[in-house]
CSV table of C-alpha atoms and ligand atoms in Angstrom, one decimal:
chain,number,residue,atom,x,y,z
A,121,MET,CA,10.8,-14.1,-7.4
A,122,CYS,CA,13.7,-12.9,-4.9
A,123,GLY,CA,13.6,-10.6,-1.6
A,124,VAL,CA,15.2,-7.8,-0.6
A,125,PHE,CA,16.4,-5.6,2.9
A,126,GLY,CA,18.6,-2.6,3.8
A,127,ILE,CA,18.6,-0.8,6.8
A,128,PHE,CA,20.4,2.7,7.1
A,129,ASP,CA,22.8,3.4,10.5
A,130,HIS,CA,22.1,0.9,13.4
A,131,PRO,CA,25.2,-1.3,15.7
A,132,GLU,CA,24.2,-4.5,13.9
A,133,ALA,CA,22.6,-4.1,10.6
A,134,ALA,CA,24.4,-7.0,9.3
A,135,ASN,CA,22.8,-9.2,12.4
A,136,LEU,CA,19.6,-7.5,12.0
A,137,THR,CA,19.8,-7.9,8.0
A,138,TYR,CA,19.7,-11.6,8.7
A,139,LEU,CA,17.2,-11.9,10.0
A,140,GLY,CA,15.4,-9.6,8.2
A,141,LEU,CA,16.3,-12.0,5.2
A,142,HIS,CA,15.5,-14.5,7.3
A,143,ALA,CA,11.4,-13.7,7.3
A,144,LEU,CA,11.7,-12.7,3.9
A,145,GLN,CA,13.4,-16.4,2.5
A,146,HIS,CA,10.3,-17.6,0.7
A,147,ARG,CA,10.4,-15.6,-1.7
A,148,GLY,CA,13.7,-17.4,-3.2
A,149,GLN,CA,15.8,-19.6,-1.0
A,150,GLU,CA,18.6,-20.3,-4.0
A,151,SER,CA,20.8,-17.7,-2.4
A,152,ALA,CA,21.0,-14.8,-0.1
A,153,GLY,CA,24.2,-12.5,0.4
A,154,ILE,CA,24.2,-9.2,2.3
A,155,VAL,CA,26.7,-6.4,2.3
A,156,SER,CA,27.3,-4.1,5.4
A,157,ASN,CA,28.5,-0.7,5.3
A,158,ASP,CA,31.6,0.5,7.0
A,159,GLU,CA,31.5,4.3,6.1
A,160,GLY,CA,32.7,3.2,2.9
A,161,THR,CA,33.5,0.2,2.2
A,162,LEU,CA,31.6,-2.5,1.8
A,163,HIS,CA,31.6,-5.9,3.7
A,164,ALA,CA,29.9,-9.1,1.3
A,165,ARG,CA,28.9,-12.5,2.1
A,166,VAL,CA,26.7,-14.2,-0.9
A,167,GLY,CA,26.5,-17.8,-0.7
A,168,MET,CA,24.1,-20.6,-2.2
A,169,GLY,CA,21.0,-21.9,-0.3
A,170,ARG,CA,19.1,-20.8,2.8
A,171,VAL,CA,20.1,-17.7,4.5
A,172,ALA,CA,20.7,-19.9,8.5
A,173,GLU,CA,23.5,-22.0,6.2
A,174,ILE,CA,25.9,-19.1,5.2
A,175,PHE,CA,25.4,-16.9,7.7
A,176,GLY,CA,26.5,-18.3,10.3
A,177,ARG,CA,27.7,-15.7,14.1
A,178,ASP,CA,31.6,-15.9,11.9
A,179,ALA,CA,30.0,-14.7,9.3
A,180,LEU,CA,28.4,-11.9,10.4
A,181,ARG,CA,30.9,-10.1,12.2
A,182,GLN,CA,32.8,-10.3,9.4
A,183,LEU,CA,30.5,-7.7,7.9
A,184,PRO,CA,31.4,-4.3,9.5
A,185,GLY,CA,29.6,-1.3,9.6
A,186,ARG,CA,25.9,0.8,11.1
A,187,THR,CA,24.1,0.1,7.6
A,188,ALA,CA,24.1,-3.0,5.2
A,189,ILE,CA,21.5,-4.3,2.3
A,190,GLY,CA,20.7,-8.1,2.0
A,191,HIS,CA,18.8,-10.7,-0.3
A,192,VAL,CA,17.5,-14.3,-0.9
A,193,ARG,CA,17.3,-14.3,-4.1
A,194,TYR,CA,16.1,-17.7,-6.9
A,195,THR,CA,16.4,-17.1,-9.9
A,196,THR,CA,13.8,-15.3,-12.6
A,197,SER,CA,16.6,-14.8,-15.0
A,198,GLY,CA,20.6,-15.7,-15.2
A,199,GLY,CA,20.3,-18.8,-14.2
A,200,SER,CA,21.0,-20.7,-11.2
A,201,LEU,CA,25.1,-19.8,-11.0
A,202,PRO,CA,26.7,-18.8,-7.9
A,203,ARG,CA,28.4,-15.7,-9.8
A,204,ASN,CA,25.0,-14.3,-10.0
A,205,VAL,CA,24.0,-14.3,-6.4
A,206,GLN,CA,22.8,-10.9,-5.0
A,207,PRO,CA,23.9,-7.7,-4.3
A,208,LEU,CA,25.7,-7.2,-6.4
A,209,THR,CA,28.7,-4.9,-6.2
A,210,ALA,CA,31.2,-3.4,-7.9
A,211,GLN,CA,33.7,0.4,-8.4
A,212,ASN,CA,31.9,3.2,-9.9
A,213,ARG,CA,34.1,6.6,-10.9
A,214,THR,CA,31.5,7.5,-7.3
A,215,GLY,CA,33.3,5.0,-4.9
A,216,SER,CA,32.5,1.2,-3.8
A,217,ILE,CA,27.9,0.4,-4.4
A,218,ALA,CA,25.8,-2.9,-3.4
A,219,VAL,CA,22.7,-3.0,-5.4
A,220,ALA,CA,19.9,-5.9,-4.4
A,221,HIS,CA,16.8,-6.2,-7.1
A,222,ASN,CA,13.7,-7.5,-6.6
A,223,GLY,CA,12.0,-7.7,-10.3
A,224,ASN,CA,12.0,-8.5,-13.6
A,225,LEU,CA,14.0,-6.1,-16.6
A,226,VAL,CA,12.3,-6.7,-19.7
A,227,ASN,CA,14.4,-4.7,-22.1
A,228,ALA,CA,18.0,-6.2,-19.9
A,229,ASP,CA,19.2,-7.9,-23.4
A,230,GLU,CA,18.7,-5.1,-25.9
A,231,LEU,CA,20.2,-2.4,-23.9
A,232,ARG,CA,23.2,-5.6,-22.4
A,233,GLU,CA,23.8,-5.8,-26.1
A,234,ARG,CA,24.0,-2.6,-27.2
A,235,LEU,CA,26.7,-1.8,-23.5
A,236,GLU,CA,28.8,-5.0,-24.9
A,237,ALA,CA,28.4,-3.8,-28.5
A,238,GLU,CA,30.3,-0.2,-26.8
A,239,GLY,CA,33.1,-2.3,-25.2
A,240,ALA,CA,31.2,-2.8,-21.4
A,241,ILE,CA,31.8,-6.9,-20.1
A,242,PHE,CA,29.8,-8.4,-17.8
A,243,SER,CA,30.8,-10.6,-15.0
A,244,SER,CA,27.2,-12.0,-14.4
A,245,MET,CA,24.3,-12.8,-16.4
A,246,SER,CA,21.7,-11.5,-14.5
A,247,ASP,CA,19.6,-8.3,-15.7
A,248,THR,CA,20.6,-6.1,-12.2
A,249,GLU,CA,24.4,-5.4,-13.9
A,250,VAL,CA,22.8,-3.1,-16.5
A,251,ILE,CA,21.7,-1.1,-14.1
A,252,LEU,CA,25.1,-1.0,-12.7
A,253,HIS,CA,26.7,-0.2,-16.4
A,254,LEU,CA,24.0,2.3,-17.7
A,255,MET,CA,25.0,4.2,-14.1
A,256,ALA,CA,28.5,4.8,-14.2
A,257,ARG,CA,27.6,4.9,-17.6
A,258,SER,CA,25.6,8.1,-17.0
A,259,GLY,CA,28.4,10.7,-17.4
A,260,ALA,CA,27.3,12.5,-13.6
A,261,THR,CA,29.3,12.3,-10.5
A,262,ASP,CA,26.0,11.9,-8.2
A,263,ILE,CA,24.9,8.6,-7.2
A,264,VAL,CA,21.2,9.9,-7.3
A,265,ASP,CA,21.3,11.4,-10.8
A,266,GLN,CA,23.2,7.7,-11.6
A,267,LEU,CA,20.5,6.1,-10.7
A,268,VAL,CA,17.6,8.1,-12.6
A,269,ALA,CA,20.0,8.5,-15.6
A,270,ALA,CA,19.9,4.2,-15.0
A,271,LEU,CA,16.5,3.6,-14.8
A,272,ARG,CA,15.4,6.0,-17.2
A,273,ALA,CA,16.4,3.4,-19.8
A,274,VAL,CA,15.8,-0.1,-18.1
A,275,ARG,CA,11.3,-1.1,-18.8
A,276,GLY,CA,10.5,-3.7,-16.5
A,277,ALA,CA,10.0,-4.7,-12.8
A,278,TYR,CA,12.3,-3.8,-10.4
A,279,SER,CA,12.7,-3.3,-6.2
A,280,LEU,CA,16.1,-1.7,-6.0
A,281,VAL,CA,17.7,-1.3,-2.2
A,282,LEU,CA,21.4,-0.2,-2.3
A,283,THR,CA,24.3,1.6,-0.2
A,284,ALA,CA,27.3,3.7,-1.7
A,285,GLY,CA,28.9,6.2,0.5
A,286,ASP,CA,27.1,7.3,3.5
A,287,LEU,CA,23.6,6.5,1.7
A,288,LEU,CA,20.8,3.2,1.9
A,289,ILE,CA,18.5,4.2,-1.4
A,290,ALA,CA,15.6,2.3,-1.8
A,291,VAL,CA,14.2,2.5,-5.5
A,292,ARG,CA,10.5,1.5,-6.8
A,293,ASP,CA,9.3,0.8,-10.7
A,294,PRO,CA,6.6,3.4,-11.6
A,295,HIS,CA,4.4,0.7,-11.8
A,296,GLY,CA,5.4,-0.7,-8.6
A,297,PHE,CA,4.7,-4.1,-9.7
A,298,ARG,CA,6.7,-5.5,-6.6
A,299,PRO,CA,6.3,-4.7,-3.4
A,300,LEU,CA,9.0,-2.4,-1.3
A,301,VAL,CA,7.7,-1.1,2.4
A,302,LEU,CA,9.4,1.6,4.8
A,303,GLY,CA,9.9,0.9,8.1
A,304,ARG,CA,12.0,2.0,11.3
A,305,MET,CA,12.6,0.3,14.5
A,306,ARG,CA,10.7,0.7,17.7
A,307,GLY,CA,11.9,3.8,20.0
A,308,GLY,CA,12.5,6.1,17.4
A,309,GLY,CA,15.4,4.3,16.1
A,310,ALA,CA,16.9,3.0,11.9
A,311,ASP,CA,15.2,3.4,9.3
A,312,VAL,CA,15.1,-0.1,7.5
A,313,VAL,CA,13.1,-1.2,3.9
A,314,ALA,CA,12.3,-5.1,2.8
A,315,SER,CA,9.9,-6.3,0.4
A,316,GLU,CA,7.0,-7.3,3.0
A,317,THR,CA,6.6,-6.8,6.6
A,318,CYS,CA,6.7,-10.0,7.9
A,319,ALA,CA,10.7,-8.8,8.0
A,320,PHE,CA,9.7,-6.3,9.8
A,321,ASP,CA,8.2,-8.5,13.1
A,322,LEU,CA,10.4,-10.6,13.9
A,323,ILE,CA,13.4,-7.6,14.0
A,324,ASP,CA,10.3,-5.2,16.0
A,325,ALA,CA,10.3,-3.0,13.9
A,326,GLU,CA,7.1,-0.3,12.7
A,327,ARG,CA,5.6,-0.2,8.4
A,328,VAL,CA,6.0,3.7,8.2
A,329,ARG,CA,5.0,3.7,4.5
A,330,ASP,CA,5.1,2.1,0.6
A,331,ILE,CA,8.0,3.3,-1.2
A,332,ALA,CA,6.2,4.7,-3.6
A,333,PRO,CA,6.2,4.2,-7.6
A,334,GLY,CA,8.5,5.8,-9.8
A,335,GLU,CA,9.6,7.2,-5.9
A,336,ILE,CA,13.8,6.7,-5.0
A,337,TRP,CA,14.0,6.7,-1.5
A,338,ILE,CA,17.2,8.0,0.2
A,339,ARG,CA,18.3,7.8,3.5
A,340,GLY,CA,21.9,9.5,4.6
A,341,PRO,CA,23.6,10.9,7.6
A,342,GLU,CA,21.4,14.4,7.3
A,343,GLY,CA,18.4,12.3,7.2
A,344,GLU,CA,16.3,11.2,4.4
A,345,ARG,CA,14.6,12.6,1.2
A,346,SER,CA,12.8,11.6,-2.7
A,347,VAL,CA,13.3,11.8,-5.6
A,348,SER,CA,10.5,11.0,-7.8
A,349,PHE,CA,11.8,9.8,-11.4
A,350,ALA,CA,8.6,9.0,-13.3
A,351,GLY,CA,4.9,9.5,-13.3
A,352,PRO,CA,3.7,6.3,-11.0
A,353,ASP,CA,1.3,4.0,-12.9
A,354,ARG,CA,0.7,1.8,-9.9
A,355,ARG,CA,0.3,-1.9,-11.1
A,356,LEU,CA,0.8,-4.2,-7.9
A,357,CYS,CA,1.5,-7.9,-9.0
A,358,VAL,CA,-2.0,-9.5,-8.2
A,359,PHE,CA,-0.1,-12.9,-7.7
A,360,GLU,CA,1.7,-11.3,-4.5
A,361,HIS,CA,-1.7,-11.4,-2.7
A,362,VAL,CA,-2.7,-14.9,-4.2
A,363,TYR,CA,0.6,-16.8,-3.7
A,364,PHE,CA,4.3,-14.8,-3.1
A,365,ALA,CA,3.7,-13.1,0.0
A,366,ARG,CA,3.2,-14.0,3.0
A,367,PRO,CA,0.0,-13.6,4.7
A,368,ASP,CA,1.4,-12.0,7.6
A,369,SER,CA,2.8,-8.9,6.0
A,370,VAL,CA,0.8,-5.7,4.7
A,371,ILE,CA,1.1,-5.0,0.8
A,372,ASP,CA,0.4,-0.2,-0.2
A,373,GLY,CA,-1.7,-0.9,2.8
A,374,ARG,CA,-3.2,-4.4,1.9
A,375,SER,CA,-3.5,-7.1,4.1
A,376,VAL,CA,-2.4,-10.0,2.4
A,377,TYR,CA,-4.4,-12.4,4.8
A,378,GLU,CA,-7.4,-10.5,3.9
A,379,SER,CA,-7.5,-10.7,0.4
A,380,ARG,CA,-6.9,-14.3,0.6
A,381,ILE,CA,-9.9,-14.2,3.1
A,382,GLU,CA,-11.9,-12.9,0.5
A,383,MET,CA,-9.8,-15.4,-2.3
A,384,GLY,CA,-12.0,-17.6,-0.2
A,385,ARG,CA,-15.4,-15.7,-0.1
A,386,ILE,CA,-16.4,-14.9,-2.8
A,387,LEU,CA,-14.8,-17.8,-4.6
A,388,ALA,CA,-17.8,-19.9,-2.1
A,389,GLU,CA,-19.9,-17.2,-3.9
A,390,GLU,CA,-18.9,-18.4,-7.6
A,391,ALA,CA,-18.3,-22.0,-7.3
A,392,PRO,CA,-20.3,-23.7,-4.7
A,393,ALA,CA,-20.2,-27.1,-3.6
A,394,GLU,CA,-22.1,-29.9,-2.7
A,395,ALA,CA,-20.2,-31.1,0.4
A,396,ASP,CA,-19.2,-31.9,3.8
A,397,LEU,CA,-16.1,-30.4,4.3
A,398,VAL,CA,-13.7,-27.9,3.1
A,399,MET,CA,-10.3,-28.7,3.1
A,400,PRO,CA,-7.1,-26.8,2.2
A,401,VAL,CA,-4.1,-27.3,0.0
A,402,PRO,CA,-1.2,-26.6,2.6
A,403,ASP,CA,0.2,-24.0,3.2
A,404,SER,CA,-0.5,-21.8,-0.3
A,405,GLY,CA,-4.7,-22.1,0.3
A,406,VAL,CA,-4.2,-22.1,4.0
A,407,VAL,CA,-5.9,-19.3,4.1
A,408,ALA,CA,-8.3,-19.1,0.8
A,409,ALA,CA,-9.9,-22.3,2.3
A,410,LEU,CA,-11.1,-21.2,5.4
A,411,GLY,CA,-12.1,-17.5,3.9
A,412,TYR,CA,-14.6,-20.0,1.7
A,413,ALA,CA,-15.6,-22.2,4.7
A,414,ARG,CA,-16.9,-19.4,6.5
A,415,ALA,CA,-19.1,-17.9,3.8
A,416,SER,CA,-20.1,-21.9,3.0
A,417,GLY,CA,-21.0,-22.9,6.7
A,418,LEU,CA,-19.0,-26.4,5.5
A,419,PRO,CA,-16.4,-27.7,8.5
A,420,PHE,CA,-12.9,-26.8,7.5
A,421,GLU,CA,-10.9,-29.7,8.7
A,422,MET,CA,-6.5,-30.4,7.8
A,423,GLY,CA,-7.4,-33.5,5.6
A,424,LEU,CA,-4.2,-33.1,4.1
A,425,ILE,CA,-1.0,-32.3,6.7
A,426,ARG,CA,2.8,-31.1,5.6
A,427,ASN,CA,5.8,-31.8,6.1
A,428,HIS,CA,8.0,-28.2,6.8
A,429,TYR,CA,11.3,-29.7,5.9
A,430,VAL,CA,11.4,-29.7,2.3
A,431,GLY,CA,11.0,-26.6,0.5
A,432,ARG,CA,8.1,-25.6,-1.7
A,433,THR,CA,8.3,-28.1,-4.4
A,434,PHE,CA,8.0,-26.2,-7.4
A,435,ILE,CA,10.6,-24.0,-6.9
A,436,GLU,CA,12.4,-27.0,-6.8
A,437,PRO,CA,14.4,-26.6,-10.5
A,438,GLU,CA,14.6,-30.2,-11.7
A,439,ASP,CA,11.3,-31.6,-13.0
A,440,SER,CA,11.7,-35.3,-11.4
A,441,ILE,CA,11.9,-33.5,-7.9
A,442,ARG,CA,8.8,-31.5,-8.0
A,443,HIS,CA,6.9,-35.0,-9.5
A,444,PHE,CA,8.2,-36.5,-6.6
A,445,GLY,CA,7.5,-33.2,-3.8
A,446,VAL,CA,4.7,-33.6,-3.4
A,447,LYS,CA,4.2,-36.4,-1.2
A,448,LEU,CA,7.6,-35.5,-0.1
A,449,LYS,CA,5.0,-33.0,1.4
A,450,LEU,CA,1.8,-33.9,2.2
A,451,ASN,CA,0.3,-36.6,3.5
A,452,PRO,CA,-3.7,-37.3,3.8
A,453,VAL,CA,-5.1,-38.1,7.2
A,454,PRO,CA,-7.3,-41.2,6.1
A,455,GLU,CA,-10.0,-40.3,9.3
A,456,ILE,CA,-11.4,-37.1,7.8
A,457,LEU,CA,-11.3,-38.0,4.9
A,458,GLU,CA,-12.8,-41.5,4.4
A,459,GLY,CA,-15.6,-41.5,3.0
A,460,LYS,CA,-15.7,-37.9,2.8
A,461,ARG,CA,-17.0,-35.5,-0.9
A,462,VAL,CA,-14.3,-33.3,-0.1
A,463,VAL,CA,-13.9,-29.2,-0.8
A,464,VAL,CA,-9.6,-28.8,-1.8
A,465,VAL,CA,-8.7,-25.0,-2.0
A,466,ASP,CA,-5.3,-24.1,-3.2
A,467,ASP,CA,-3.9,-20.6,-4.9
A,468,SER,CA,-3.6,-21.8,-8.6
A,469,ILE,CA,-3.3,-24.1,-11.1
A,470,VAL,CA,0.1,-23.9,-12.6
A,471,ARG,CA,0.9,-26.9,-14.5
A,472,GLY,CA,-1.3,-28.7,-13.0
A,473,THR,CA,0.9,-31.7,-12.1
A,474,THR,CA,0.5,-31.0,-8.1
A,475,SER,CA,-3.1,-30.8,-8.2
A,476,ARG,CA,-3.7,-34.9,-9.9
A,477,LYS,CA,-0.6,-35.2,-7.7
A,478,ILE,CA,-3.6,-34.2,-4.5
A,479,VAL,CA,-6.5,-35.6,-5.9
A,480,ARG,CA,-5.0,-38.9,-6.2
A,481,LEU,CA,-4.3,-38.8,-2.7
A,482,LEU,CA,-7.0,-37.5,-1.7
A,483,ARG,CA,-8.9,-40.5,-3.6
A,484,GLN,CA,-6.5,-42.6,-2.1
A,485,ALA,CA,-6.7,-41.6,1.4
A,486,GLY,CA,-11.2,-41.9,1.1
A,487,ALA,CA,-12.4,-39.1,-0.4
A,488,ARG,CA,-15.6,-39.7,-1.7
A,489,GLU,CA,-15.7,-36.6,-4.3
A,490,VAL,CA,-13.3,-34.3,-4.0
A,491,HIS,CA,-14.4,-30.9,-5.3
A,492,VAL,CA,-11.0,-28.4,-5.5
A,493,ARG,CA,-11.7,-24.8,-6.1
A,494,ILE,CA,-9.0,-22.3,-6.6
A,495,SER,CA,-8.6,-18.8,-5.5
A,496,SER,CA,-7.6,-17.1,-8.7
A,497,PRO,CA,-7.6,-17.5,-12.6
A,498,PRO,CA,-6.3,-19.4,-14.6
A,499,VAL,CA,-3.1,-18.9,-15.3
A,500,HIS,CA,-3.6,-18.4,-19.0
A,501,GLY,CA,0.6,-16.3,-19.2
A,502,PRO,CA,3.6,-16.4,-18.2
A,503,CYS,CA,5.2,-13.0,-16.4
A,504,HIS,CA,7.8,-11.8,-17.5
A,505,TYR,CA,8.1,-9.3,-14.1
A,506,GLY,CA,9.2,-11.5,-11.6
A,507,ILE,CA,7.5,-14.3,-11.0
A,508,ASP,CA,9.3,-18.0,-12.4
A,509,THR,CA,5.9,-18.7,-14.0
A,510,PRO,CA,6.8,-21.6,-16.5
A,511,THR,CA,6.6,-20.9,-20.9
A,512,ARG,CA,2.9,-21.1,-21.8
A,513,LYS,CA,2.8,-24.0,-23.4
A,514,GLU,CA,3.8,-25.0,-20.2
A,515,LEU,CA,0.9,-23.5,-18.7
A,516,VAL,CA,-2.3,-25.7,-18.6
A,517,ALA,CA,-5.3,-23.6,-19.1
A,518,SER,CA,-2.8,-22.1,-22.2
A,519,SER,CA,-4.2,-25.0,-23.7
A,520,HIS,CA,-6.9,-26.9,-22.1
A,521,THR,CA,-10.0,-25.2,-20.6
A,522,VAL,CA,-11.3,-25.7,-17.2
A,523,GLU,CA,-13.5,-28.5,-17.8
A,524,GLU,CA,-10.7,-30.8,-19.5
A,525,ILE,CA,-8.0,-29.4,-16.8
A,526,ARG,CA,-10.9,-30.9,-14.8
A,527,SER,CA,-9.9,-33.8,-16.1
A,528,THR,CA,-6.9,-34.2,-16.5
A,529,ILE,CA,-6.3,-34.1,-13.2
A,530,GLU,CA,-9.0,-36.2,-12.2
A,531,ALA,CA,-11.1,-34.3,-9.6
A,532,ASP,CA,-15.2,-34.0,-9.4
A,533,SER,CA,-15.7,-31.1,-10.7
A,534,LEU,CA,-13.1,-28.3,-11.1
A,535,GLY,CA,-13.9,-24.3,-10.5
A,536,TYR,CA,-11.3,-21.3,-10.3
A,537,LEU,CA,-11.9,-17.7,-9.2
A,538,SER,CA,-12.9,-15.2,-11.7
A,539,PRO,CA,-10.8,-12.2,-12.2
A,540,ASP,CA,-13.5,-10.1,-11.6
A,541,GLY,CA,-13.4,-12.1,-8.1
A,542,LEU,CA,-9.9,-11.5,-7.9
A,543,ARG,CA,-10.2,-7.8,-8.2
A,544,ARG,CA,-12.7,-7.6,-5.7
A,545,ALA,CA,-11.1,-9.9,-3.0
A,546,VAL,CA,-8.0,-7.4,-3.4
A,547,GLY,CA,-9.6,-4.4,-2.4
A,548,CYS,CA,-9.3,-2.9,-5.8
A,549,GLU,CA,-13.2,-2.2,-7.5
A,550,ALA,CA,-11.2,-0.7,-10.7
A,551,ARG,CA,-9.7,-3.0,-13.5
A,552,ARG,CA,-6.3,-0.1,-12.6
A,553,GLY,CA,-4.2,-0.9,-9.7
A,554,PHE,CA,-3.0,-4.0,-10.0
A,555,CYS,CA,-1.1,-6.3,-12.7
A,556,ASP,CA,-2.9,-9.9,-13.4
A,557,ALA,CA,-1.3,-10.5,-16.6
A,558,CYS,CA,-1.3,-14.0,-16.4
A,559,PHE,CA,-4.8,-14.1,-15.8
A,560,THR,CA,-6.1,-11.8,-18.8
A,561,GLY,CA,-2.9,-10.9,-20.4
A,562,ASP,CA,-3.0,-7.1,-20.4
A,563,TYR,CA,0.8,-7.0,-19.8
A,564,PRO,CA,1.0,-3.0,-18.6
A,565,VAL,CA,5.0,-2.9,-20.2
A,566,PRO,CA,5.2,-4.3,-23.2
A,567,VAL,CA,7.6,-7.5,-24.2
A,568,PRO,CA,10.3,-7.7,-26.7
A,569,ARG,CA,9.6,-11.4,-28.8
A,570,THR,CA,13.0,-11.1,-29.2
A,571,ALA,CA,15.4,-11.9,-26.9
A,572,SER,CA,18.9,-14.2,-26.2
A,573,LYS,CA,19.2,-17.8,-26.0
A,574,ARG,CA,19.7,-16.6,-22.3
A,575,GLN,CA,16.6,-15.6,-21.4
A,576,LEU,CA,13.7,-17.4,-23.6
A,577,ARG,CA,12.7,-19.0,-21.4
A,578,LEU,CA,11.0,-16.7,-19.6
A,579,ILE,CA,10.5,-13.8,-23.2
A,580,GLU,CA,8.5,-17.0,-24.8
A,581,VAL,CA,5.7,-16.9,-25.3
B,608,LIG,P1,1.8,-26.8,-10.6
B,608,LIG,O1,0.0,-26.9,-11.2
B,608,LIG,O2,2.0,-28.1,-10.2
B,608,LIG,O3,2.7,-26.1,-11.4
B,608,LIG,O4,1.4,-26.4,-8.9
B,608,LIG,C1,1.4,-25.1,-8.6
B,608,LIG,C2,1.5,-25.1,-7.0
B,608,LIG,O5,2.5,-24.8,-7.5
B,608,LIG,C3,0.6,-23.4,-7.0
B,608,LIG,O6,-1.0,-24.6,-5.9
B,608,LIG,C4,1.5,-22.9,-5.5
B,608,LIG,O7,1.1,-23.0,-4.3
B,608,LIG,C5,2.6,-23.1,-6.2
B,608,LIG,N1,3.1,-21.9,-7.1
B,608,LIG,C6,1.8,-21.0,-8.4
B,608,LIG,N2,3.4,-20.7,-8.9
B,608,LIG,C7,4.2,-20.4,-8.4
B,608,LIG,C8,6.1,-19.5,-8.7
B,608,LIG,N3,5.6,-18.7,-9.3
B,608,LIG,N4,6.9,-20.3,-7.8
B,608,LIG,C9,6.8,-21.4,-7.3
B,608,LIG,N5,5.9,-21.5,-6.7
B,608,LIG,C10,3.9,-21.8,-7.4
């Protein structure tokens, strides 16, 4: 997962990019970068860690220009190395170019091998670099023509923000797997693009519209225009609504908050529980737990308090830290739990390690019964389009029944939202519109079975 941001023609382009990335920090905490464009000359600052750790006032002052793009990264392919930090910059016949990418290309290895056989030298392990090579080799002199040629060759998920020359460009893959939204600074100001609308709220921009699947949006001194490079087949990642996006964001016109309330409400219908209270696993389960409480009529309580000064446990790369992480992050409130039958709502069970620790914590704090409710269906398969779900064998639901998972996590009962319930919750009556491959096994873009070691962890199915 990653977050991208771009701004065109603003005197404080780098500063606003910094703020935009700060609002998108939940999409990746491993590294961040900003590239500013000062009349065609690019200035880059990238680093490992969080936005506020990398960019001080001095760093931002060294990023002149009225256009800028930025990226926050969580490794999905290519590994966690400083040289994979984005935005990536390169020189080609049209000049300097910088690109920030959210998503994962499923044929990056194949393309890379072909390019390497033809003599290409790669300087990172990131699949985004493949796009830059394909652009450079397209033979075209116009950057949009270069992009169209490159995008016809790549398959998978990509929301891209690029800057080169006097342009800011935003691209969304034909399925629109990952979000990308266009906005404008209030009062007729600069154009902005971002992974999520929460970035606009912080910088006082308003949402204009989503970049359409298969659209290249180009903003230059003459104004804006769009090129459609592929027929759209909208398949927004449903996990954005379940977990990844912030609840205060609106994706493809749908409020994430509303979706999560609905997930909780439908979950209460599908998996009711005889209990005294409903509580969330903060923060990921909060909004769905509210929906569950409203629909069930049970009181909503905060039986677990979160320490906000630790990162998302799942996102820590080391296994040992993840196991330790639950206690670092969550502390029960015995006064609320003592002798109570509790419904605890979380967004998903992936490996199952978090849920078991939470159930134990709640019992130790006095809960009499613990009923776990999950506001999405069992995760059966890995994601190949940019969400960092582990390989199939690490996914507890791929090899265990719901009853077996209940027993593994030591809960009194366990209930999941059904795939159909999830579809209804995100406002999608028909099957299409969303990618729910991790829940249903219906992968909209076929995934090659052979993959190099570099991507083995991701591709293994
Ligand atoms: P576990 O079952 O121990 O693997 O942890 C599952 C929890 O991690 C869920 O409740 C989510 O809050 C969170 N989570 C789920 N998917 C992801 C992801 N792709 N990246 C980071 N965190 C995730």
